[in-house]
Coordinates of C-alpha atoms (C1' of nucleotides) in Angstrom, one line a residue:
Chain A
X1 CA 112.8 -87.6 5.9
X2 CA 115.6 -88.9 3.8
X3 CA 119.4 -88.5 4.1
X4 CA 121.1 -86.5 1.7
X5 CA 122.4 -89.3 -0.4
X6 CA 124.6 -87.1 -2.5
X7 CA 127.5 -85.1 -1.7
X8 CA 127.1 -81.7 -0.3
X9 CA 128.9 -78.6 -2.1
X10 CA 128.7 -75.0 -0.3
X11 CA 126.9 -72.3 -1.6
X12 CA 129.3 -69.5 -2.8
X13 CA 129.5 -65.9 -2.3
X14 CA 127.8 -64.9 -5.3
X15 CA 124.7 -66.9 -4.2
X16 CA 124.3 -64.4 -1.2
X17 CA 125.3 -61.3 -3.2
X18 CA 121.7 -60.7 -4.2
X19 CA 118.4 -59.4 -3.0
X20 CA 117.5 -61.2 0.2
X21 CA 113.9 -62.1 -1.4
X22 CA 115.9 -63.9 -3.9
X23 CA 118.3 -65.6 -1.6
X24 CA 115.6 -66.7 0.8
X25 CA 113.3 -68.4 -1.9
X26 CA 116.3 -70.2 -3.1
X27 CA 117.7 -71.4 0.4
X28 CA 114.5 -73.4 0.7
X29 CA 115.6 -77.0 0.2
X30 CA 119.2 -76.5 1.0
X31 CA 121.1 -78.0 3.8
X32 CA 122.4 -76.3 6.9
X33 CA 125.4 -78.4 8.2
X34 CA 127.2 -78.2 11.6
X35 CA 130.5 -80.1 11.0
X36 CA 131.5 -83.0 13.2
X37 CA 133.7 -82.6 16.2
X38 CA 135.5 -85.1 18.4
X39 CA 132.6 -85.5 20.7
X40 CA 129.6 -84.9 18.3
X41 CA 128.2 -86.4 14.8
X42 CA 127.9 -83.9 11.9
X43 CA 124.5 -82.3 12.0
X44 CA 122.4 -81.8 8.8
X45 CA 119.1 -80.5 8.1
X46 CA 116.9 -79.1 5.3
X47 CA 115.9 -75.4 5.2
X48 CA 112.1 -75.4 5.1
X49 CA 111.3 -71.9 6.4
X50 CA 113.1 -68.6 6.0
X51 CA 112.3 -64.9 6.1
X52 CA 113.8 -61.9 4.0
X53 CA 115.0 -58.9 5.9
X54 CA 115.9 -56.1 3.4
X55 CA 118.3 -53.3 4.0
X56 CA 118.0 -50.1 6.1
X57 CA 114.6 -49.3 4.4
X58 CA 112.9 -52.3 5.9
X59 CA 111.6 -51.1 9.4
X60 CA 111.4 -54.5 10.6
X61 CA 115.0 -55.4 10.0
X62 CA 117.8 -55.0 12.5
X63 CA 119.6 -52.9 10.0
X64 CA 117.1 -50.2 10.1
X65 CA 118.7 -48.3 12.9
X66 CA 122.0 -48.1 11.0
X67 CA 125.3 -50.0 11.5
X68 CA 126.0 -50.8 15.0
X69 CA 128.2 -53.3 16.6
X70 CA 125.5 -55.7 17.1
X71 CA 124.3 -55.7 13.6
X72 CA 127.6 -54.9 11.6
X73 CA 127.6 -58.4 10.0
X74 CA 124.5 -57.5 8.2
X75 CA 126.4 -54.6 6.6
X76 CA 129.5 -56.8 5.6
X77 CA 130.3 -59.3 3.0
X78 CA 127.6 -61.7 2.1
X79 CA 127.5 -65.3 3.2
X80 CA 128.2 -64.6 6.7
X81 CA 126.3 -65.8 9.9
X82 CA 124.4 -63.1 11.8
X83 CA 123.4 -64.2 15.2
X84 CA 121.6 -62.3 17.8
X85 CA 120.1 -62.9 21.1
X86 CA 116.4 -62.1 21.7
X87 CA 114.1 -62.3 24.8
X88 CA 116.9 -63.1 27.0
X89 CA 116.6 -66.6 26.0
X90 CA 117.0 -67.4 22.5
X91 CA 119.5 -67.1 19.8
X92 CA 118.4 -66.7 16.0
X93 CA 120.4 -67.4 12.9
X94 CA 120.6 -65.2 9.9
X95 CA 122.8 -65.1 6.8
X96 CA 124.1 -61.8 5.4
X97 CA 123.0 -61.0 1.8
X98 CA 124.0 -58.0 -0.8
X99 CA 127.4 -56.8 -1.5
X100 CA 129.8 -55.7 1.1
X101 CA 128.6 -52.5 2.5
X102 CA 124.9 -53.0 1.7
X103 CA 122.7 -54.4 4.4
X104 CA 120.2 -57.4 4.0
X105 CA 119.9 -60.8 5.4
X106 CA 117.8 -63.9 5.6
X107 CA 116.4 -65.5 8.8
X108 CA 116.2 -69.2 9.3
X109 CA 113.1 -70.3 10.9
X110 CA 112.7 -73.8 10.7
X111 CA 114.5 -76.8 9.5
X112 CA 113.9 -80.6 8.8
X113 CA 116.4 -82.6 10.7
X114 CA 118.5 -85.2 8.5
X115 CA 121.1 -86.5 10.4
X116 CA 122.5 -86.2 14.1
X117 CA 119.1 -86.1 15.5
X118 CA 120.3 -87.5 18.8
X119 CA 122.7 -84.8 18.9
X120 CA 120.1 -82.2 18.4
X121 CA 117.8 -83.6 21.3
X122 CA 120.7 -83.5 23.5
X123 CA 121.4 -79.9 22.6
X124 CA 117.7 -79.1 23.1
X125 CA 117.7 -81.1 26.4
X126 CA 114.8 -83.1 25.5
X127 CA 114.2 -86.8 25.7
X128 CA 113.2 -88.9 22.7
X129 CA 113.1 -92.3 23.7
X130 CA 112.9 -94.3 20.6
X131 CA 114.3 -91.7 18.1
X132 CA 114.2 -94.2 15.1
X133 CA 110.5 -94.6 15.4
X134 CA 109.7 -91.1 16.7
X135 CA 106.9 -89.5 15.2
X136 CA 107.0 -86.2 13.2
X137 CA 105.1 -84.6 15.9
X138 CA 107.8 -85.4 18.6
X139 CA 110.8 -84.4 15.9
X140 CA 109.0 -81.1 15.1
X141 CA 110.3 -79.9 18.6
X142 CA 113.9 -80.2 17.6
X143 CA 114.2 -77.8 14.9
X144 CA 110.8 -75.9 14.1
X145 CA 111.1 -72.5 15.1
X146 CA 114.1 -70.1 15.0
X147 CA 115.1 -70.3 18.7
X148 CA 114.7 -74.1 18.7
X149 CA 116.9 -74.9 15.4
X150 CA 119.6 -72.5 16.9
X151 CA 119.6 -74.4 19.9
X152 CA 119.5 -77.8 18.1
X153 CA 122.6 -76.6 16.4
X154 CA 124.3 -75.1 19.4
X155 CA 124.2 -71.8 17.6
X156 CA 125.4 -68.9 19.9
X157 CA 126.7 -65.3 19.1
X158 CA 130.1 -65.8 20.5
X159 CA 130.6 -69.2 18.6
X160 CA 128.9 -68.3 15.3
X161 CA 128.5 -64.5 14.6
X162 CA 130.5 -63.6 11.6
X163 CA 131.2 -67.4 10.7
X164 CA 131.6 -67.9 6.9
X165 CA 128.7 -70.0 5.8
X166 CA 130.1 -70.6 2.3
X167 CA 133.1 -72.7 3.5
X168 CA 133.1 -76.2 4.4
X169 CA 136.0 -75.7 6.6
X170 CA 133.6 -73.5 8.7
X171 CA 132.0 -75.3 11.6
X172 CA 128.6 -74.2 10.3
X173 CA 127.9 -73.8 6.7
X174 CA 125.0 -74.2 4.1
X175 CA 125.2 -76.7 1.2
X176 CA 123.2 -78.1 -1.6
X177 CA 123.1 -81.7 -2.9
X178 CA 125.4 -81.8 -6.0
X179 CA 123.2 -82.6 -9.0
X180 CA 120.0 -82.1 -7.2
X181 CA 117.9 -78.9 -7.8
X182 CA 114.5 -78.4 -5.8
X183 CA 112.2 -80.9 -7.2
X184 CA 109.4 -79.7 -9.3
X185 CA 106.8 -80.6 -6.5
X186 CA 108.9 -78.5 -4.0
X187 CA 109.0 -75.7 -6.2
X188 CA 105.4 -75.7 -6.8
X189 CA 104.8 -75.6 -3.0
X190 CA 106.9 -72.6 -2.1
X191 CA 104.5 -70.2 -0.2
X192 CA 105.0 -66.6 0.9
X193 CA 103.4 -65.3 3.9
X194 CA 103.8 -62.2 6.0
X195 CA 106.7 -62.4 8.6
X196 CA 106.1 -63.9 12.0
X197 CA 106.4 -62.0 15.3
X198 CA 107.2 -58.4 14.0
X199 CA 105.0 -55.3 14.2
X200 CA 106.6 -53.1 11.8
X201 CA 106.0 -53.8 8.1
X202 CA 104.0 -56.9 9.2
X203 CA 102.1 -57.0 6.0
X204 CA 105.0 -57.7 3.5
X205 CA 104.9 -61.2 2.3
X206 CA 108.6 -61.9 2.8
X207 CA 108.4 -65.3 4.8
X208 CA 109.0 -68.4 2.5
X209 CA 107.9 -71.7 3.4
X210 CA 108.0 -75.3 1.8
X211 CA 104.1 -75.5 2.1
X212 CA 102.9 -78.5 3.8
X213 CA 106.2 -79.6 5.3
X214 CA 105.4 -80.6 8.8
X215 CA 108.5 -78.9 10.1
X216 CA 107.3 -75.4 9.2
X217 CA 106.7 -73.4 12.3
X218 CA 103.4 -71.8 11.8
X219 CA 101.7 -73.4 8.9
X220 CA 99.7 -70.6 7.6
X221 CA 99.5 -67.2 9.1
X222 CA 96.9 -64.9 7.7
X223 CA 98.7 -61.7 8.6
X224 CA 95.9 -59.8 10.5
X225 CA 93.7 -59.9 7.4
X226 CA 96.1 -57.7 5.6
X227 CA 96.7 -59.7 2.7
X228 CA 93.9 -62.4 2.3
X229 CA 95.3 -64.7 -0.4
X230 CA 93.2 -64.7 -3.5
X231 CA 92.0 -68.2 -3.2
X232 CA 93.2 -69.9 -6.0
X233 CA 91.6 -73.3 -6.8
X234 CA 94.2 -75.9 -5.5
X235 CA 95.9 -77.0 -8.8
X236 CA 95.6 -80.6 -9.6
X237 CA 99.0 -82.0 -8.4
X238 CA 100.3 -84.2 -11.1
X239 CA 101.8 -87.4 -10.0
X240 CA 105.6 -86.8 -11.1
X241 CA 106.0 -88.9 -14.1
X242 CA 109.2 -90.3 -12.6
X243 CA 110.5 -90.2 -9.1
X244 CA 113.9 -89.4 -8.9
Chain B
dT1 C1' 119.7 -43.8 35.3
dT2 C1' 115.5 -46.4 34.5
dA3 C1' 112.0 -48.2 31.4
dT4 C1' 110.2 -50.8 27.7
dA5 C1' 110.1 -53.6 23.7
dG6 C1' 111.8 -57.4 21.3
dA7 C1' 112.6 -61.5 14.2
dT8 C1' 110.7 -66.7 21.0
dT9 C1' 109.5 -70.7 23.7
dG10 C1' 107.4 -73.5 27.1
dC11 C1' 104.8 -73.9 31.0
dC12 C1' 100.3 -72.7 33.3
dT13 C1' 95.2 -72.1 33.5
Chain C
dG1 C1' 95.1 -68.0 25.5
dG2 C1' 98.1 -65.9 29.1
dC3 C1' 102.4 -64.9 30.7
dA4 C1' 107.1 -65.5 32.7
dA5 C1' 111.9 -66.0 31.4
dT6 C1' 115.7 -62.7 31.3
dC7 C1' 119.7 -60.2 27.9
dT8 C1' 120.3 -56.3 24.6
dA9 C1' 119.4 -52.3 22.4
dT10 C1' 117.2 -47.9 22.6
dA11 C1' 113.8 -44.6 24.3
dA12 C1' 112.5 -41.8 28.0
dT13 C1' 113.3 -39.6 32.3

DNA sequence: TTATAGATTGCCT
DNA sequence: GGCAATCTATAAT
């Protein structure tokens, strides 16, 4: 877990004006930011797990029922936060994709916390005695899972639905580290799996994870035997010649 | 008007 | 592994 050493630059609207599958894949490794307030430090975390939800043709998507008050952000301009409340207990965060008028989005499912861990623990209402030396296994409780990460970032519908994630001026936004593309190693480890927790279109491989990252919510979910990945022999991982 | 399922989590056995 | 929690949207009476 390393702090983003470089400066963060927000991803622009053009980034999101594309097919959610493309956006989802490229969001891996980017940074979710909750700006500091008078009573809280800035929160940052690396995106390690996302799911693509296509337009009205995707039966698993909230946009499948057509435009309603609840899901209208999905149909609007790209790069806005779509927040919904689920199971009477949890909020989930998405970002709208595709041009204005066309539905589509990406669900954020897990983050690797970078800064503001103390605040995240408070927001989650969990005690981590020695945060600096806490084990990964403990830290995973902060941001691994869509409900957990939303709670860690204090995401609610009233506060964040419709928020422009492309502006640093927003309380919540998404950035990339300037000059840093996703490393080769991370590129190689992007893995697609079926989406989690859905019943419709459950076989489509629209979940994207940084394979092996301990903050991914469910390491490998086969998908009811629907798509038994062809077992490719584990490629010899070359030691990077130079380490950034 | 009532019933049920849901892009989840945490506690219980 | 089972299930309660508990709001919202939509389907069924």
